[in-house]
Amino acid sequence: MKLAVVTSSLLAALASAGCSPVKRDIQPITNWGGNPSGLNLHVYVPARLTAKPAVILALHYCGGSGPAYSGQTKYNSLADTQGFIVLYPSSPNDNNCWDVATTKSLTHEGGGDSTGLANMVRWALTTYNGDPTKVFVTGSSSGCMMSNVMAVTYPDMFAAVSCYSGVAAGCLAGSPGASPTTADPTCANGEIVKTGEQWAAQARAMYPGYTGAYPRVQVWHGEADFFVHYKNMAEIMKQWSSLLSVPFSKNNTDTPQSGYTQMIYGDGTKLVGYSARGVGHTVPVHEEDDLRWFGI
């Protein structure tokens, strides 16, 4: 992949945002736009960018932060060779969990966490001359839950999703909170069971009037996960199978590694799942598999 040297105009834009594109570390951003729920943002900009870089929104787990997720994943080192941008938001609310329960966050431009995260992506595309057709979202646990929410509240913003150990979009709707100490436990316990079309209808209602395409989705879940129960994986797959109109096709065992089973829906270009035998909460991040799914 051909990389382009960062231009002087981009340097000026980054300087006004309070970060440097040549320092290989995450940088805090304070003026990225509308922030209705008080989120925080760090960004990783590699020393060299592609001419129109891809943007990955990487969402942390409950109790975590953007900087912590940055340090625990390999996206930054991959960005150094592939020239993409990584956004690492942080939620300071509800035990540092993402809001996947309130109507505000579960509505397109509703003024919740999802709106603030969408504004971060818009800022990044403008600031770094990003490619709007190469915007992706990923996350673990609460970050996976929010990845699914972002994919249905802003489906025209994201090209693909890869999410680890979460729940279907809307599973926690109406819960008192989204953290282990505030949430209605029936969702995490895998006790909310719906048909695919019921899940899809709930997702569509989060962006009223939207008739466009939804992003490609890759789902990971551990079969020994009893914290966000493995039963939730079936609900996620039902939701996306209906939204993307792709039925289950086949399983591939020991893919991408021993003990993992790849679940193919349709021809495997829109929806795949990976169940991990003996793995609890959460499935380790498979960054290189994520990039292959994203097409970076």
CSV table of C-alpha atoms in Angstrom, one decimal:
chain,number,residue,atom,x,y,z
A,1,MET,CA,0.0,0.0,0.0
A,2,LYS,CA,1.4,3.4,-1.0
A,3,LEU,CA,1.7,5.9,1.9
A,4,ALA,CA,1.7,9.6,1.5
A,5,VAL,CA,3.7,12.0,3.6
A,6,VAL,CA,1.6,14.1,6.0
A,7,THR,CA,1.0,17.5,4.4
A,8,SER,CA,1.7,20.8,6.0
A,9,SER,CA,-2.0,21.7,6.0
A,10,LEU,CA,-2.7,18.5,8.0
A,11,LEU,CA,0.1,19.4,10.4
A,12,ALA,CA,-1.6,22.7,11.0
A,13,ALA,CA,-4.9,21.0,11.5
A,14,LEU,CA,-3.5,18.6,14.0
A,15,ALA,CA,-1.7,21.4,15.8
A,16,SER,CA,-5.0,23.2,16.3
A,17,ALA,CA,-6.4,20.0,17.7
A,18,GLY,CA,-3.6,19.7,20.2
A,19,CYS,CA,-1.8,16.7,18.8
A,20,SER,CA,1.1,15.8,16.6
A,21,PRO,CA,1.0,13.2,13.8
A,22,VAL,CA,4.6,12.3,14.1
A,23,LYS,CA,4.7,11.4,17.7
A,24,ARG,CA,3.9,7.7,17.9
A,25,ASP,CA,1.7,7.8,20.9
A,26,ILE,CA,-2.0,8.4,21.5
A,27,GLN,CA,-2.9,12.1,21.9
A,28,PRO,CA,-5.8,13.6,23.8
A,29,ILE,CA,-8.3,15.6,21.8
A,30,THR,CA,-10.5,18.2,23.4
A,31,ASN,CA,-12.2,20.1,20.5
A,32,TRP,CA,-13.6,17.4,18.3
A,33,GLY,CA,-17.2,18.7,18.2
A,34,GLY,CA,-20.6,18.0,19.9
A,35,ASN,CA,-20.2,15.9,23.0
A,36,PRO,CA,-23.6,15.6,24.7
A,37,SER,CA,-22.7,12.9,27.2
A,38,GLY,CA,-19.2,14.1,28.2
A,39,LEU,CA,-17.0,11.5,26.5
A,40,ASN,CA,-13.2,11.8,26.2
A,41,LEU,CA,-11.1,11.0,23.1
A,42,HIS,CA,-7.5,10.0,22.3
A,43,VAL,CA,-6.3,9.4,18.8
A,44,TYR,CA,-3.4,7.4,17.3
A,45,VAL,CA,-1.9,8.9,14.2
A,46,PRO,CA,1.0,7.0,12.6
A,47,ALA,CA,4.1,8.8,11.3
A,48,ARG,CA,2.9,8.2,7.8
A,49,LEU,CA,-0.7,8.1,6.5
A,50,THR,CA,-2.2,6.9,3.4
A,51,ALA,CA,-3.5,9.7,1.2
A,52,LYS,CA,-7.1,9.1,2.4
A,53,PRO,CA,-6.7,7.0,5.6
A,54,ALA,CA,-9.1,4.5,6.9
A,55,VAL,CA,-10.5,5.3,10.4
A,56,ILE,CA,-11.1,2.7,13.1
A,57,LEU,CA,-13.3,3.5,16.1
A,58,ALA,CA,-12.0,1.2,18.9
A,59,LEU,CA,-14.3,1.0,22.0
A,60,HIS,CA,-13.1,-0.2,25.4
A,61,TYR,CA,-14.8,-2.6,27.9
A,62,CYS,CA,-16.5,-1.6,31.2
A,63,GLY,CA,-14.1,-0.3,33.7
A,64,GLY,CA,-11.6,0.6,30.9
A,65,SER,CA,-10.6,3.6,28.9
A,66,GLY,CA,-9.4,4.6,25.5
A,67,PRO,CA,-5.7,4.7,26.6
A,68,ALA,CA,-6.1,1.3,28.3
A,69,TYR,CA,-7.6,-0.3,25.2
A,70,SER,CA,-4.9,1.3,23.1
A,71,GLY,CA,-2.2,-0.4,25.3
A,72,GLN,CA,-3.9,-3.8,25.2
A,73,THR,CA,-4.5,-4.1,21.5
A,74,LYS,CA,-2.2,-4.1,18.5
A,75,TYR,CA,-4.0,-1.6,16.3
A,76,ASN,CA,-1.3,1.1,16.7
A,77,SER,CA,1.5,-1.0,15.5
A,78,LEU,CA,-0.6,-2.1,12.5
A,79,ALA,CA,-1.5,1.5,11.8
A,80,ASP,CA,2.3,2.2,11.6
A,81,THR,CA,2.5,-0.2,8.6
A,82,GLN,CA,-0.9,0.4,7.1
A,83,GLY,CA,-1.3,4.1,7.6
A,84,PHE,CA,-4.8,4.3,9.2
A,85,ILE,CA,-6.2,6.4,12.1
A,86,VAL,CA,-7.4,4.8,15.4
A,87,LEU,CA,-9.9,6.7,17.6
A,88,TYR,CA,-9.9,5.6,21.3
A,89,PRO,CA,-12.9,7.2,23.1
A,90,SER,CA,-13.4,6.9,26.8
A,91,SER,CA,-16.7,6.8,28.7
A,92,PRO,CA,-16.4,8.4,32.2
A,93,ASN,CA,-20.0,7.3,33.1
A,94,ASP,CA,-21.7,4.3,34.7
A,95,ASN,CA,-18.5,2.5,35.7
A,96,ASN,CA,-16.8,3.5,32.5
A,97,CYS,CA,-19.4,1.5,30.4
A,98,TRP,CA,-21.0,2.7,27.2
A,99,ASP,CA,-24.6,3.8,27.3
A,100,VAL,CA,-26.4,1.1,25.3
A,101,ALA,CA,-29.6,1.4,27.4
A,102,THR,CA,-31.2,4.9,27.1
A,103,THR,CA,-33.4,6.2,24.3
A,104,LYS,CA,-30.9,9.0,23.7
A,105,SER,CA,-28.1,6.6,22.8
A,106,LEU,CA,-30.3,4.2,21.0
A,107,THR,CA,-31.5,6.8,18.6
A,108,HIS,CA,-29.8,8.4,15.5
A,109,GLU,CA,-28.8,11.9,16.6
A,110,GLY,CA,-30.5,11.3,19.9
A,111,GLY,CA,-28.0,13.2,22.0
A,112,GLY,CA,-26.4,10.3,23.8
A,113,ASP,CA,-23.1,8.4,23.6
A,114,SER,CA,-23.8,7.3,20.1
A,115,THR,CA,-24.1,10.9,18.9
A,116,GLY,CA,-20.8,11.9,20.5
A,117,LEU,CA,-19.0,8.9,19.0
A,118,ALA,CA,-20.4,9.7,15.6
A,119,ASN,CA,-19.1,13.3,15.9
A,120,MET,CA,-15.7,11.9,16.7
A,121,VAL,CA,-15.7,10.0,13.4
A,122,ARG,CA,-16.8,13.1,11.5
A,123,TRP,CA,-14.1,15.2,13.1
A,124,ALA,CA,-11.5,12.5,12.2
A,125,LEU,CA,-12.6,12.3,8.6
A,126,THR,CA,-12.4,16.1,8.2
A,127,THR,CA,-9.1,16.6,10.1
A,128,TYR,CA,-7.2,13.7,8.5
A,129,ASN,CA,-8.8,13.8,5.0
A,130,GLY,CA,-10.1,10.3,5.9
A,131,ASP,CA,-11.9,8.0,3.5
A,132,PRO,CA,-15.6,8.0,4.4
A,133,THR,CA,-16.0,4.6,2.7
A,134,LYS,CA,-13.4,3.1,5.1
A,135,VAL,CA,-14.7,3.8,8.5
A,136,PHE,CA,-14.9,0.8,10.9
A,137,VAL,CA,-15.9,0.1,14.5
A,138,THR,CA,-14.7,-2.5,16.9
A,139,GLY,CA,-14.8,-3.2,20.7
A,140,SER,CA,-14.8,-5.6,23.5
A,141,SER,CA,-17.6,-6.4,26.0
A,142,SER,CA,-19.4,-3.1,26.6
A,143,GLY,CA,-17.4,-1.8,23.5
A,144,CYS,CA,-18.9,-4.7,21.4
A,145,MET,CA,-22.4,-3.7,22.7
A,146,MET,CA,-21.8,-0.2,21.6
A,147,SER,CA,-20.3,-1.3,18.3
A,148,ASN,CA,-23.6,-3.0,17.5
A,149,VAL,CA,-25.5,0.1,18.6
A,150,MET,CA,-23.3,2.4,16.4
A,151,ALA,CA,-23.9,0.0,13.4
A,152,VAL,CA,-27.6,0.4,13.6
A,153,THR,CA,-27.9,4.1,14.7
A,154,TYR,CA,-25.3,5.2,12.1
A,155,PRO,CA,-25.3,2.4,9.5
A,156,ASP,CA,-24.3,4.8,6.7
A,157,MET,CA,-21.2,5.8,8.6
A,158,PHE,CA,-19.5,2.4,9.0
A,159,ALA,CA,-18.4,-0.1,6.3
A,160,ALA,CA,-17.8,-3.0,8.7
A,161,VAL,CA,-17.9,-4.1,12.4
A,162,SER,CA,-15.8,-6.6,14.4
A,163,CYS,CA,-17.1,-7.0,17.9
A,164,TYR,CA,-16.0,-9.2,20.8
A,165,SER,CA,-18.2,-10.7,23.6
A,166,GLY,CA,-21.2,-8.4,23.5
A,167,VAL,CA,-25.0,-8.4,23.0
A,168,ALA,CA,-27.5,-7.5,20.3
A,169,ALA,CA,-28.3,-3.8,19.7
A,170,GLY,CA,-31.2,-2.9,21.9
A,171,CYS,CA,-30.8,-5.9,24.3
A,172,LEU,CA,-30.3,-3.5,27.3
A,173,ALA,CA,-32.9,-0.9,26.1
A,174,GLY,CA,-34.7,0.5,29.1
A,175,SER,CA,-32.3,-0.9,31.6
A,176,PRO,CA,-31.4,1.3,34.6
A,177,GLY,CA,-27.8,1.3,33.4
A,178,ALA,CA,-25.4,-0.6,31.2
A,179,SER,CA,-22.7,-1.6,33.8
A,180,PRO,CA,-22.6,-4.9,35.8
A,181,THR,CA,-23.8,-3.0,38.9
A,182,THR,CA,-26.6,-1.0,37.2
A,183,ALA,CA,-27.9,-3.1,34.4
A,184,ASP,CA,-31.0,-5.4,34.3
A,185,PRO,CA,-29.1,-8.8,34.4
A,186,THR,CA,-31.5,-10.6,32.1
A,187,CYS,CA,-29.7,-9.3,29.0
A,188,ALA,CA,-26.1,-10.3,30.0
A,189,ASN,CA,-27.5,-13.6,31.2
A,190,GLY,CA,-28.7,-14.4,27.7
A,191,GLU,CA,-32.4,-14.5,28.8
A,192,ILE,CA,-33.7,-12.0,26.3
A,193,VAL,CA,-34.6,-14.2,23.3
A,194,LYS,CA,-36.3,-12.8,20.1
A,195,THR,CA,-36.7,-13.8,16.5
A,196,GLY,CA,-34.4,-12.4,14.0
A,197,GLU,CA,-37.1,-10.1,12.6
A,198,GLN,CA,-38.0,-8.9,16.1
A,199,TRP,CA,-34.3,-7.9,16.7
A,200,ALA,CA,-34.1,-6.3,13.2
A,201,ALA,CA,-37.3,-4.3,13.8
A,202,GLN,CA,-35.9,-3.0,17.1
A,203,ALA,CA,-32.6,-2.0,15.3
A,204,ARG,CA,-34.4,-0.3,12.4
A,205,ALA,CA,-36.5,1.8,14.9
A,206,MET,CA,-33.2,3.3,16.2
A,207,TYR,CA,-32.9,5.2,12.8
A,208,PRO,CA,-36.4,5.9,11.7
A,209,GLY,CA,-36.8,6.3,7.9
A,210,TYR,CA,-33.4,4.8,7.0
A,211,THR,CA,-33.6,2.5,4.0
A,212,GLY,CA,-29.9,2.1,3.1
A,213,ALA,CA,-27.5,-0.7,3.6
A,214,TYR,CA,-26.0,-1.9,6.9
A,215,PRO,CA,-22.3,-2.6,7.5
A,216,ARG,CA,-20.7,-6.0,7.2
A,217,VAL,CA,-20.4,-7.6,10.7
A,218,GLN,CA,-18.0,-10.1,12.3
A,219,VAL,CA,-18.9,-11.4,15.8
A,220,TRP,CA,-16.6,-13.2,18.3
A,221,HIS,CA,-17.8,-14.9,21.5
A,222,GLY,CA,-16.4,-17.4,24.0
A,223,GLU,CA,-18.4,-20.6,24.6
A,224,ALA,CA,-17.3,-20.5,28.3
A,225,ASP,CA,-18.5,-16.9,28.8
A,226,PHE,CA,-20.9,-16.7,31.7
A,227,PHE,CA,-20.5,-13.0,32.4
A,228,VAL,CA,-22.0,-11.9,29.1
A,229,HIS,CA,-23.4,-15.3,28.4
A,230,TYR,CA,-22.6,-17.1,25.3
A,231,LYS,CA,-26.3,-17.4,24.5
A,232,ASN,CA,-26.1,-13.8,23.5
A,233,MET,CA,-24.1,-14.7,20.4
A,234,ALA,CA,-27.1,-16.4,18.9
A,235,GLU,CA,-29.2,-13.3,19.4
A,236,ILE,CA,-26.6,-11.1,17.8
A,237,MET,CA,-26.4,-13.4,14.8
A,238,LYS,CA,-30.2,-13.5,14.5
A,239,GLN,CA,-30.3,-9.7,14.5
A,240,TRP,CA,-27.6,-9.3,11.8
A,241,SER,CA,-28.8,-12.2,9.7
A,242,SER,CA,-32.2,-10.5,9.4
A,243,LEU,CA,-30.8,-7.0,8.9
A,244,LEU,CA,-28.4,-8.2,6.2
A,245,SER,CA,-30.7,-10.8,4.7
A,246,VAL,CA,-28.2,-13.6,4.8
A,247,PRO,CA,-29.2,-17.0,6.2
A,248,PHE,CA,-26.8,-19.4,7.9
A,249,SER,CA,-24.7,-21.4,5.4
A,250,LYS,CA,-22.1,-23.6,7.1
A,251,ASN,CA,-19.5,-24.0,9.9
A,252,ASN,CA,-15.8,-24.2,9.5
A,253,THR,CA,-14.1,-25.8,12.4
A,254,ASP,CA,-10.7,-24.8,13.8
A,255,THR,CA,-10.9,-21.4,12.0
A,256,PRO,CA,-9.0,-19.1,12.3
A,257,GLN,CA,-7.3,-21.2,14.9
A,258,SER,CA,-7.7,-24.5,16.9
A,259,GLY,CA,-10.8,-24.5,19.0
A,260,TYR,CA,-12.6,-21.7,17.1
A,261,THR,CA,-15.5,-22.4,14.8
A,262,GLN,CA,-16.3,-20.0,12.0
A,263,MET,CA,-20.0,-19.5,11.2
A,264,ILE,CA,-20.7,-18.5,7.7
A,265,TYR,CA,-23.8,-16.6,6.7
A,266,GLY,CA,-24.7,-16.3,3.0
A,267,ASP,CA,-21.4,-16.3,1.1
A,268,GLY,CA,-19.5,-15.0,4.1
A,269,THR,CA,-18.9,-11.5,2.8
A,270,LYS,CA,-21.5,-9.8,4.9
A,271,LEU,CA,-21.8,-11.8,8.2
A,272,VAL,CA,-19.5,-14.2,10.0
A,273,GLY,CA,-19.3,-15.4,13.6
A,274,TYR,CA,-16.5,-17.1,15.6
A,275,SER,CA,-17.3,-19.2,18.7
A,276,ALA,CA,-14.3,-19.9,20.8
A,277,ARG,CA,-14.3,-23.2,22.7
A,278,GLY,CA,-13.2,-22.9,26.4
A,279,VAL,CA,-12.8,-19.1,26.2
A,280,GLY,CA,-14.6,-16.9,28.7
A,281,HIS,CA,-15.0,-13.2,28.9
A,282,THR,CA,-13.7,-11.8,26.7
A,283,VAL,CA,-12.4,-13.3,23.5
A,284,PRO,CA,-8.8,-12.0,22.8
A,285,VAL,CA,-8.8,-9.3,20.1
A,286,HIS,CA,-7.7,-10.7,16.7
A,287,GLU,CA,-6.4,-7.5,15.2
A,288,GLU,CA,-5.1,-8.9,12.0
A,289,ASP,CA,-8.3,-10.8,11.4
A,290,ASP,CA,-10.2,-7.6,12.0
A,291,LEU,CA,-8.1,-5.8,9.4
A,292,ARG,CA,-8.7,-8.5,6.8
A,293,TRP,CA,-12.5,-8.2,7.5
A,294,PHE,CA,-12.3,-4.5,7.2
A,295,GLY,CA,-10.3,-4.7,3.9
A,296,ILE,CA,-7.4,-2.6,5.2
